[in-house]
Amino acid sequence: MTMTAPRPTIPAAPVAARADAAVRTGAGLALWAGLLLVTYWWVADGGLRDLATATGALTELGRLSGLVASVLLLAQVLLMARLPILEGAFGQDRLARIHRIVGFTSFSLMLVHIASVTWGYAGASLARSPRELWTLTWDYPGMLLAVAGTLALVMVVVTSLRAARRRLRYESWHLLHLYAYLGVGLALPHQLWTGKDLTSSPSRTVFWWSAWGATALAVLVWRVGRPVAINLRHQLRVVAVVPEGPDTLSVHLTGRRLDALRAEPGQFFSWRFLGRPGWTRSQPYSLSAAPDGRSLRITVAAVGDGSASLAALRPGTRALVEGPFGRLSPRARTRHGVVLIGAGVGVTPLRALLEGMPYAPGDAVYVERFHQQPLFAAEVDEIARRRGARVIRLPGWRRGAGSWLPALNRPVDDVTALRSWIPDLVEHDVYVCGPEPWTRLVISTLSAAGLPEAQLHVEHFAW
């Protein structure tokens, strides 16, 4: 009688996935609870009753929009405060998208607040509104600071518009975006000195001071304190720079107690390398090898100024990092089977997953699209041989604008081709990484093939 070896378990992955889903639900409920609470206080103070007159309606609209904008303002700061619990549950790219939506909504409501309050205080007279705005700015405590904060937020919002982002370097945009913290900080005195809705009862005072204090503490601890502590502790340094192919290179690093970083295969760090031009600008690079507690490796395409300059790095160069970040990692996994689909330098986190993710022989499929030569070919073949993974290589240029595949031996559509290679696709978790337009085509194919959205894991690095 032949005995079949038991399939290895997936350590902690389904548990982590369920915990992350609970965190996402809890975060959404917490935000709605805050919005409902300030709305309840507005109603309790007669907000609905005062809507009967034009002046009252404008003033109350200004009050309510200001309260909601304040909650959303704090929420958008927390979303990008690098809180580990949120980073792990959402992923940095998803948090950035939510942050953008919340930020634009908060900013729009802030403008409604300014316009409505001014118009209401001017007795619903547009002609008197400019003079009333001048009076409010100069005579009310904290208003000058609030105006300065508003201007800072205007600059952040304008430079975050898609048309503006296309004209700015990422580094310039990121520097300007830091003025959001200045804008939020300058708004605080106005809210606490003149906003009766914030301080008219002990419960409200506790709520707002606690919310502001917790947000400020989160930024100081996770955006400032944690990166400083990580770099002082681990002392990362370059040990080698190795060409991997045309315009592609790997940077090998070592440091102290790297196991304490708790990095997972597929995750990325934000990197700064000292002693080179532009070292103050961080760049996100994924790990291209599973972290072993002693060393790290990143692999980059030397196409931009920042990436190309990495070829000049010398052994001993100090690296400053923030991270690890990202959900393109084992923690998002829910199935025993796993499919890794990548193109170009986008295969770097997938190569790390192929090496470091737990799976049984036959449960992993590695699919790589490339033009000239596959990346890490010898390494991938060795990992696949040792761990029993299947490798599918797809060389050549895409066969058409609507396909992510090269020319095939038989005229079949992308969905049919994918199903022929992986008949039980819907029983797998699928990780995808590659150029943005190509990735969208892969996602469309996976959706058409019936893959549940919860089993698709993608990381977007576009800003």
mmCIF file with all atom_site columns, C-alpha atoms in Angstrom, residues 43-177:
data_model
loop_
_atom_site.group_PDB
_atom_site.id
_atom_site.type_symbol
_atom_site.label_atom_id
_atom_site.label_alt_id
_atom_site.label_comp_id
_atom_site.label_asym_id
_atom_site.label_entity_id
_atom_site.label_seq_id
_atom_site.pdbx_PDB_ins_code
_atom_site.Cartn_x
_atom_site.Cartn_y
_atom_site.Cartn_z
_atom_site.occupancy
_atom_site.B_iso_or_equiv
_atom_site.pdbx_formal_charge
_atom_site.auth_seq_id
_atom_site.auth_comp_id
_atom_site.auth_asym_id
_atom_site.auth_atom_id
_atom_site.pdbx_PDB_model_num
ATOM 1   C CA . VAL A 1 43  ? -27.882 67.538 15.622  1.00 0.00 ? 43  VAL A CA 1
ATOM 2   C CA . ALA A 1 44  ? -27.986 67.665 19.434  1.00 0.00 ? 44  ALA A CA 1
ATOM 3   C CA . ASP A 1 45  ? -26.837 71.297 19.301  1.00 0.00 ? 45  ASP A CA 1
ATOM 4   C CA . GLY A 1 46  ? -29.817 72.255 17.147  1.00 0.00 ? 46  GLY A CA 1
ATOM 5   C CA . GLY A 1 47  ? -28.185 71.923 13.765  1.00 0.00 ? 47  GLY A CA 1
ATOM 6   C CA . LEU A 1 48  ? -31.372 70.719 12.093  1.00 0.00 ? 48  LEU A CA 1
ATOM 7   C CA . ARG A 1 49  ? -33.537 73.317 13.841  1.00 0.00 ? 49  ARG A CA 1
ATOM 8   C CA . ASP A 1 50  ? -31.438 76.212 12.592  1.00 0.00 ? 50  ASP A CA 1
ATOM 9   C CA . LEU A 1 51  ? -31.840 75.204 8.943   1.00 0.00 ? 51  LEU A CA 1
ATOM 10  C CA . ALA A 1 52  ? -35.120 77.132 8.787   1.00 0.00 ? 52  ALA A CA 1
ATOM 11  C CA . THR A 1 53  ? -33.483 80.417 7.706   1.00 0.00 ? 53  THR A CA 1
ATOM 12  C CA . ALA A 1 54  ? -30.973 81.134 4.955   1.00 0.00 ? 54  ALA A CA 1
ATOM 13  C CA . THR A 1 55  ? -28.429 82.505 7.404   1.00 0.00 ? 55  THR A CA 1
ATOM 14  C CA . GLY A 1 56  ? -28.905 79.590 9.768   1.00 0.00 ? 56  GLY A CA 1
ATOM 15  C CA . ALA A 1 57  ? -28.723 77.029 6.954   1.00 0.00 ? 57  ALA A CA 1
ATOM 16  C CA . LEU A 1 58  ? -25.427 78.433 5.677   1.00 0.00 ? 58  LEU A CA 1
ATOM 17  C CA . THR A 1 59  ? -23.901 78.604 9.146   1.00 0.00 ? 59  THR A CA 1
ATOM 18  C CA . GLU A 1 60  ? -25.010 75.084 10.053  1.00 0.00 ? 60  GLU A CA 1
ATOM 19  C CA . LEU A 1 61  ? -23.785 73.699 6.743   1.00 0.00 ? 61  LEU A CA 1
ATOM 20  C CA . GLY A 1 62  ? -20.450 75.296 7.546   1.00 0.00 ? 62  GLY A CA 1
ATOM 21  C CA . ARG A 1 63  ? -20.412 73.781 11.030  1.00 0.00 ? 63  ARG A CA 1
ATOM 22  C CA . LEU A 1 64  ? -21.242 70.257 9.831   1.00 0.00 ? 64  LEU A CA 1
ATOM 23  C CA . SER A 1 65  ? -18.847 70.319 6.886   1.00 0.00 ? 65  SER A CA 1
ATOM 24  C CA . GLY A 1 66  ? -16.089 71.561 9.188   1.00 0.00 ? 66  GLY A CA 1
ATOM 25  C CA . LEU A 1 67  ? -16.681 68.753 11.682  1.00 0.00 ? 67  LEU A CA 1
ATOM 26  C CA . VAL A 1 68  ? -16.718 66.050 9.014   1.00 0.00 ? 68  VAL A CA 1
ATOM 27  C CA . ALA A 1 69  ? -13.670 67.579 7.298   1.00 0.00 ? 69  ALA A CA 1
ATOM 28  C CA . SER A 1 70  ? -11.781 67.512 10.617  1.00 0.00 ? 70  SER A CA 1
ATOM 29  C CA . VAL A 1 71  ? -12.463 63.800 11.126  1.00 0.00 ? 71  VAL A CA 1
ATOM 30  C CA . LEU A 1 72  ? -11.428 62.994 7.558   1.00 0.00 ? 72  LEU A CA 1
ATOM 31  C CA . LEU A 1 73  ? -8.335  65.183 7.909   1.00 0.00 ? 73  LEU A CA 1
ATOM 32  C CA . LEU A 1 74  ? -7.149  63.092 10.837  1.00 0.00 ? 74  LEU A CA 1
ATOM 33  C CA . ALA A 1 75  ? -8.087  59.887 9.017   1.00 0.00 ? 75  ALA A CA 1
ATOM 34  C CA . GLN A 1 76  ? -5.986  60.752 5.966   1.00 0.00 ? 76  GLN A CA 1
ATOM 35  C CA . VAL A 1 77  ? -2.964  61.440 8.166   1.00 0.00 ? 77  VAL A CA 1
ATOM 36  C CA . LEU A 1 78  ? -3.386  58.108 9.977   1.00 0.00 ? 78  LEU A CA 1
ATOM 37  C CA . LEU A 1 79  ? -3.733  56.269 6.668   1.00 0.00 ? 79  LEU A CA 1
ATOM 38  C CA . MET A 1 80  ? -0.197  57.266 5.706   1.00 0.00 ? 80  MET A CA 1
ATOM 39  C CA . ALA A 1 81  ? 1.353   57.205 9.174   1.00 0.00 ? 81  ALA A CA 1
ATOM 40  C CA . ARG A 1 82  ? 2.920   53.774 8.477   1.00 0.00 ? 82  ARG A CA 1
ATOM 41  C CA . LEU A 1 83  ? 0.917   52.109 11.251  1.00 0.00 ? 83  LEU A CA 1
ATOM 42  C CA . PRO A 1 84  ? 1.965   48.419 11.029  1.00 0.00 ? 84  PRO A CA 1
ATOM 43  C CA . ILE A 1 85  ? -1.563  47.174 11.686  1.00 0.00 ? 85  ILE A CA 1
ATOM 44  C CA . LEU A 1 86  ? -2.924  49.199 8.754   1.00 0.00 ? 86  LEU A CA 1
ATOM 45  C CA . GLU A 1 87  ? 0.057   48.569 6.484   1.00 0.00 ? 87  GLU A CA 1
ATOM 46  C CA . GLY A 1 88  ? -0.305  44.838 7.005   1.00 0.00 ? 88  GLY A CA 1
ATOM 47  C CA . ALA A 1 89  ? -4.053  44.782 6.467   1.00 0.00 ? 89  ALA A CA 1
ATOM 48  C CA . PHE A 1 90  ? -4.340  47.125 3.481   1.00 0.00 ? 90  PHE A CA 1
ATOM 49  C CA . GLY A 1 91  ? -0.926  47.372 1.844   1.00 0.00 ? 91  GLY A CA 1
ATOM 50  C CA . GLN A 1 92  ? 0.716   50.706 1.114   1.00 0.00 ? 92  GLN A CA 1
ATOM 51  C CA . ASP A 1 93  ? -0.678  51.050 -2.413  1.00 0.00 ? 93  ASP A CA 1
ATOM 52  C CA . ARG A 1 94  ? -4.265  50.510 -1.261  1.00 0.00 ? 94  ARG A CA 1
ATOM 53  C CA . LEU A 1 95  ? -3.786  52.869 1.667   1.00 0.00 ? 95  LEU A CA 1
ATOM 54  C CA . ALA A 1 96  ? -2.490  55.503 -0.755  1.00 0.00 ? 96  ALA A CA 1
ATOM 55  C CA . ARG A 1 97  ? -5.604  55.185 -2.918  1.00 0.00 ? 97  ARG A CA 1
ATOM 56  C CA . ILE A 1 98  ? -7.926  55.488 0.091   1.00 0.00 ? 98  ILE A CA 1
ATOM 57  C CA . HIS A 1 99  ? -5.808  58.376 1.409   1.00 0.00 ? 99  HIS A CA 1
ATOM 58  C CA . ARG A 1 100 ? -6.256  60.215 -1.891  1.00 0.00 ? 100 ARG A CA 1
ATOM 59  C CA . ILE A 1 101 ? -10.052 59.800 -1.832  1.00 0.00 ? 101 ILE A CA 1
ATOM 60  C CA . VAL A 1 102 ? -10.347 60.789 1.820   1.00 0.00 ? 102 VAL A CA 1
ATOM 61  C CA . GLY A 1 103 ? -7.974  63.713 1.293   1.00 0.00 ? 103 GLY A CA 1
ATOM 62  C CA . PHE A 1 104 ? -9.838  65.206 -1.647  1.00 0.00 ? 104 PHE A CA 1
ATOM 63  C CA . THR A 1 105 ? -13.143 64.752 0.206   1.00 0.00 ? 105 THR A CA 1
ATOM 64  C CA . SER A 1 106 ? -11.781 66.426 3.333   1.00 0.00 ? 106 SER A CA 1
ATOM 65  C CA . PHE A 1 107 ? -10.326 69.309 1.335   1.00 0.00 ? 107 PHE A CA 1
ATOM 66  C CA . SER A 1 108 ? -13.606 69.848 -0.554  1.00 0.00 ? 108 SER A CA 1
ATOM 67  C CA . LEU A 1 109 ? -15.563 69.905 2.705   1.00 0.00 ? 109 LEU A CA 1
ATOM 68  C CA . MET A 1 110 ? -13.037 72.330 4.189   1.00 0.00 ? 110 MET A CA 1
ATOM 69  C CA . LEU A 1 111 ? -13.706 74.737 1.302   1.00 0.00 ? 111 LEU A CA 1
ATOM 70  C CA . VAL A 1 112 ? -17.456 74.303 1.859   1.00 0.00 ? 112 VAL A CA 1
ATOM 71  C CA . HIS A 1 113 ? -16.883 75.055 5.546   1.00 0.00 ? 113 HIS A CA 1
ATOM 72  C CA . ILE A 1 114 ? -14.999 78.294 4.809   1.00 0.00 ? 114 ILE A CA 1
ATOM 73  C CA . ALA A 1 115 ? -17.457 79.495 2.186   1.00 0.00 ? 115 ALA A CA 1
ATOM 74  C CA . SER A 1 116 ? -20.615 78.595 4.131   1.00 0.00 ? 116 SER A CA 1
ATOM 75  C CA . VAL A 1 117 ? -19.526 80.041 7.473   1.00 0.00 ? 117 VAL A CA 1
ATOM 76  C CA . THR A 1 118 ? -18.350 83.269 5.846   1.00 0.00 ? 118 THR A CA 1
ATOM 77  C CA . TRP A 1 119 ? -21.531 83.608 3.807   1.00 0.00 ? 119 TRP A CA 1
ATOM 78  C CA . GLY A 1 120 ? -23.699 82.817 6.824   1.00 0.00 ? 120 GLY A CA 1
ATOM 79  C CA . TYR A 1 121 ? -21.900 85.284 9.086   1.00 0.00 ? 121 TYR A CA 1
ATOM 80  C CA . ALA A 1 122 ? -22.369 87.887 6.336   1.00 0.00 ? 122 ALA A CA 1
ATOM 81  C CA . GLY A 1 123 ? -26.148 87.488 6.679   1.00 0.00 ? 123 GLY A CA 1
ATOM 82  C CA . ALA A 1 124 ? -26.416 85.401 3.487   1.00 0.00 ? 124 ALA A CA 1
ATOM 83  C CA . SER A 1 125 ? -25.143 88.383 1.486   1.00 0.00 ? 125 SER A CA 1
ATOM 84  C CA . LEU A 1 126 ? -22.541 87.569 -1.146  1.00 0.00 ? 126 LEU A CA 1
ATOM 85  C CA . ALA A 1 127 ? -21.572 91.235 -1.392  1.00 0.00 ? 127 ALA A CA 1
ATOM 86  C CA . ARG A 1 128 ? -20.638 91.363 2.315   1.00 0.00 ? 128 ARG A CA 1
ATOM 87  C CA . SER A 1 129 ? -18.850 87.994 2.317   1.00 0.00 ? 129 SER A CA 1
ATOM 88  C CA . PRO A 1 130 ? -15.329 89.191 1.309   1.00 0.00 ? 130 PRO A CA 1
ATOM 89  C CA . ARG A 1 131 ? -15.333 91.787 4.085   1.00 0.00 ? 131 ARG A CA 1
ATOM 90  C CA . GLU A 1 132 ? -16.654 89.201 6.550   1.00 0.00 ? 132 GLU A CA 1
ATOM 91  C CA . LEU A 1 133 ? -13.879 86.800 5.577   1.00 0.00 ? 133 LEU A CA 1
ATOM 92  C CA . TRP A 1 134 ? -11.319 89.524 6.252   1.00 0.00 ? 134 TRP A CA 1
ATOM 93  C CA . THR A 1 135 ? -12.879 90.202 9.661   1.00 0.00 ? 135 THR A CA 1
ATOM 94  C CA . LEU A 1 136 ? -12.955 86.514 10.576  1.00 0.00 ? 136 LEU A CA 1
ATOM 95  C CA . THR A 1 137 ? -9.334  86.098 9.534   1.00 0.00 ? 137 THR A CA 1
ATOM 96  C CA . TRP A 1 138 ? -8.007  89.024 11.580  1.00 0.00 ? 138 TRP A CA 1
ATOM 97  C CA . ASP A 1 139 ? -10.313 89.078 14.601  1.00 0.00 ? 139 ASP A CA 1
ATOM 98  C CA . TYR A 1 140 ? -10.839 85.405 15.502  1.00 0.00 ? 140 TYR A CA 1
ATOM 99  C CA . PRO A 1 141 ? -8.160  83.499 17.458  1.00 0.00 ? 141 PRO A CA 1
ATOM 100 C CA . GLY A 1 142 ? -6.096  81.081 15.383  1.00 0.00 ? 142 GLY A CA 1
ATOM 101 C CA . MET A 1 143 ? -7.592  82.153 12.064  1.00 0.00 ? 143 MET A CA 1
ATOM 102 C CA . LEU A 1 144 ? -4.347  83.476 10.593  1.00 0.00 ? 144 LEU A CA 1
ATOM 103 C CA . LEU A 1 145 ? -2.720  80.139 11.329  1.00 0.00 ? 145 LEU A CA 1
ATOM 104 C CA . ALA A 1 146 ? -5.704  78.359 9.806   1.00 0.00 ? 146 ALA A CA 1
ATOM 105 C CA . VAL A 1 147 ? -5.375  80.423 6.616   1.00 0.00 ? 147 VAL A CA 1
ATOM 106 C CA . ALA A 1 148 ? -1.701  79.504 6.377   1.00 0.00 ? 148 ALA A CA 1
ATOM 107 C CA . GLY A 1 149 ? -2.613  75.859 6.942   1.00 0.00 ? 149 GLY A CA 1
ATOM 108 C CA . THR A 1 150 ? -5.276  76.056 4.260   1.00 0.00 ? 150 THR A CA 1
ATOM 109 C CA . LEU A 1 151 ? -2.776  77.457 1.757   1.00 0.00 ? 151 LEU A CA 1
ATOM 110 C CA . ALA A 1 152 ? -0.386  74.596 2.555   1.00 0.00 ? 152 ALA A CA 1
ATOM 111 C CA . LEU A 1 153 ? -3.171  72.085 1.961   1.00 0.00 ? 153 LEU A CA 1
ATOM 112 C CA . VAL A 1 154 ? -4.134  73.833 -1.284  1.00 0.00 ? 154 VAL A CA 1
ATOM 113 C CA . MET A 1 155 ? -0.564  73.377 -2.539  1.00 0.00 ? 155 MET A CA 1
ATOM 114 C CA . VAL A 1 156 ? -0.639  69.686 -1.572  1.00 0.00 ? 156 VAL A CA 1
ATOM 115 C CA . VAL A 1 157 ? -3.990  69.082 -3.291  1.00 0.00 ? 157 VAL A CA 1
ATOM 116 C CA . VAL A 1 158 ? -3.062  70.952 -6.469  1.00 0.00 ? 158 VAL A CA 1
ATOM 117 C CA . THR A 1 159 ? 0.212   69.035 -6.842  1.00 0.00 ? 159 THR A CA 1
ATOM 118 C CA . SER A 1 160 ? -1.666  65.766 -6.221  1.00 0.00 ? 160 SER A CA 1
ATOM 119 C CA . LEU A 1 161 ? -3.897  66.235 -9.254  1.00 0.00 ? 161 LEU A CA 1
ATOM 120 C CA . ARG A 1 162 ? -3.048  63.782 -12.015 1.00 0.00 ? 162 ARG A CA 1
ATOM 121 C CA . ALA A 1 163 ? -2.060  66.498 -14.502 1.00 0.00 ? 163 ALA A CA 1
ATOM 122 C CA . ALA A 1 164 ? 0.303   68.078 -11.967 1.00 0.00 ? 164 ALA A CA 1
ATOM 123 C CA . ARG A 1 165 ? 1.837   64.737 -10.950 1.00 0.00 ? 165 ARG A CA 1
ATOM 124 C CA . ARG A 1 166 ? 2.747   64.023 -14.565 1.00 0.00 ? 166 ARG A CA 1
ATOM 125 C CA . ARG A 1 167 ? 4.846   67.204 -14.619 1.00 0.00 ? 167 ARG A CA 1
ATOM 126 C CA . LEU A 1 168 ? 6.611   66.623 -11.308 1.00 0.00 ? 168 LEU A CA 1
ATOM 127 C CA . ARG A 1 169 ? 9.357   64.237 -10.368 1.00 0.00 ? 169 ARG A CA 1
ATOM 128 C CA . TYR A 1 170 ? 8.292   61.829 -7.656  1.00 0.00 ? 170 TYR A CA 1
ATOM 129 C CA . GLU A 1 171 ? 10.885  63.250 -5.290  1.00 0.00 ? 171 GLU A CA 1
ATOM 130 C CA . SER A 1 172 ? 9.597   66.831 -5.765  1.00 0.00 ? 172 SER A CA 1
ATOM 131 C CA . TRP A 1 173 ? 6.011   65.729 -5.327  1.00 0.00 ? 173 TRP A CA 1
ATOM 132 C CA . HIS A 1 174 ? 6.893   63.812 -2.160  1.00 0.00 ? 174 HIS A CA 1
ATOM 133 C CA . LEU A 1 175 ? 8.672   66.834 -0.658  1.00 0.00 ? 175 LEU A CA 1
ATOM 134 C CA . LEU A 1 176 ? 5.704   69.111 -1.399  1.00 0.00 ? 176 LEU A CA 1
ATOM 135 C CA . HIS A 1 177 ? 3.340   66.497 0.020   1.00 0.00 ? 177 HIS A CA 1
#
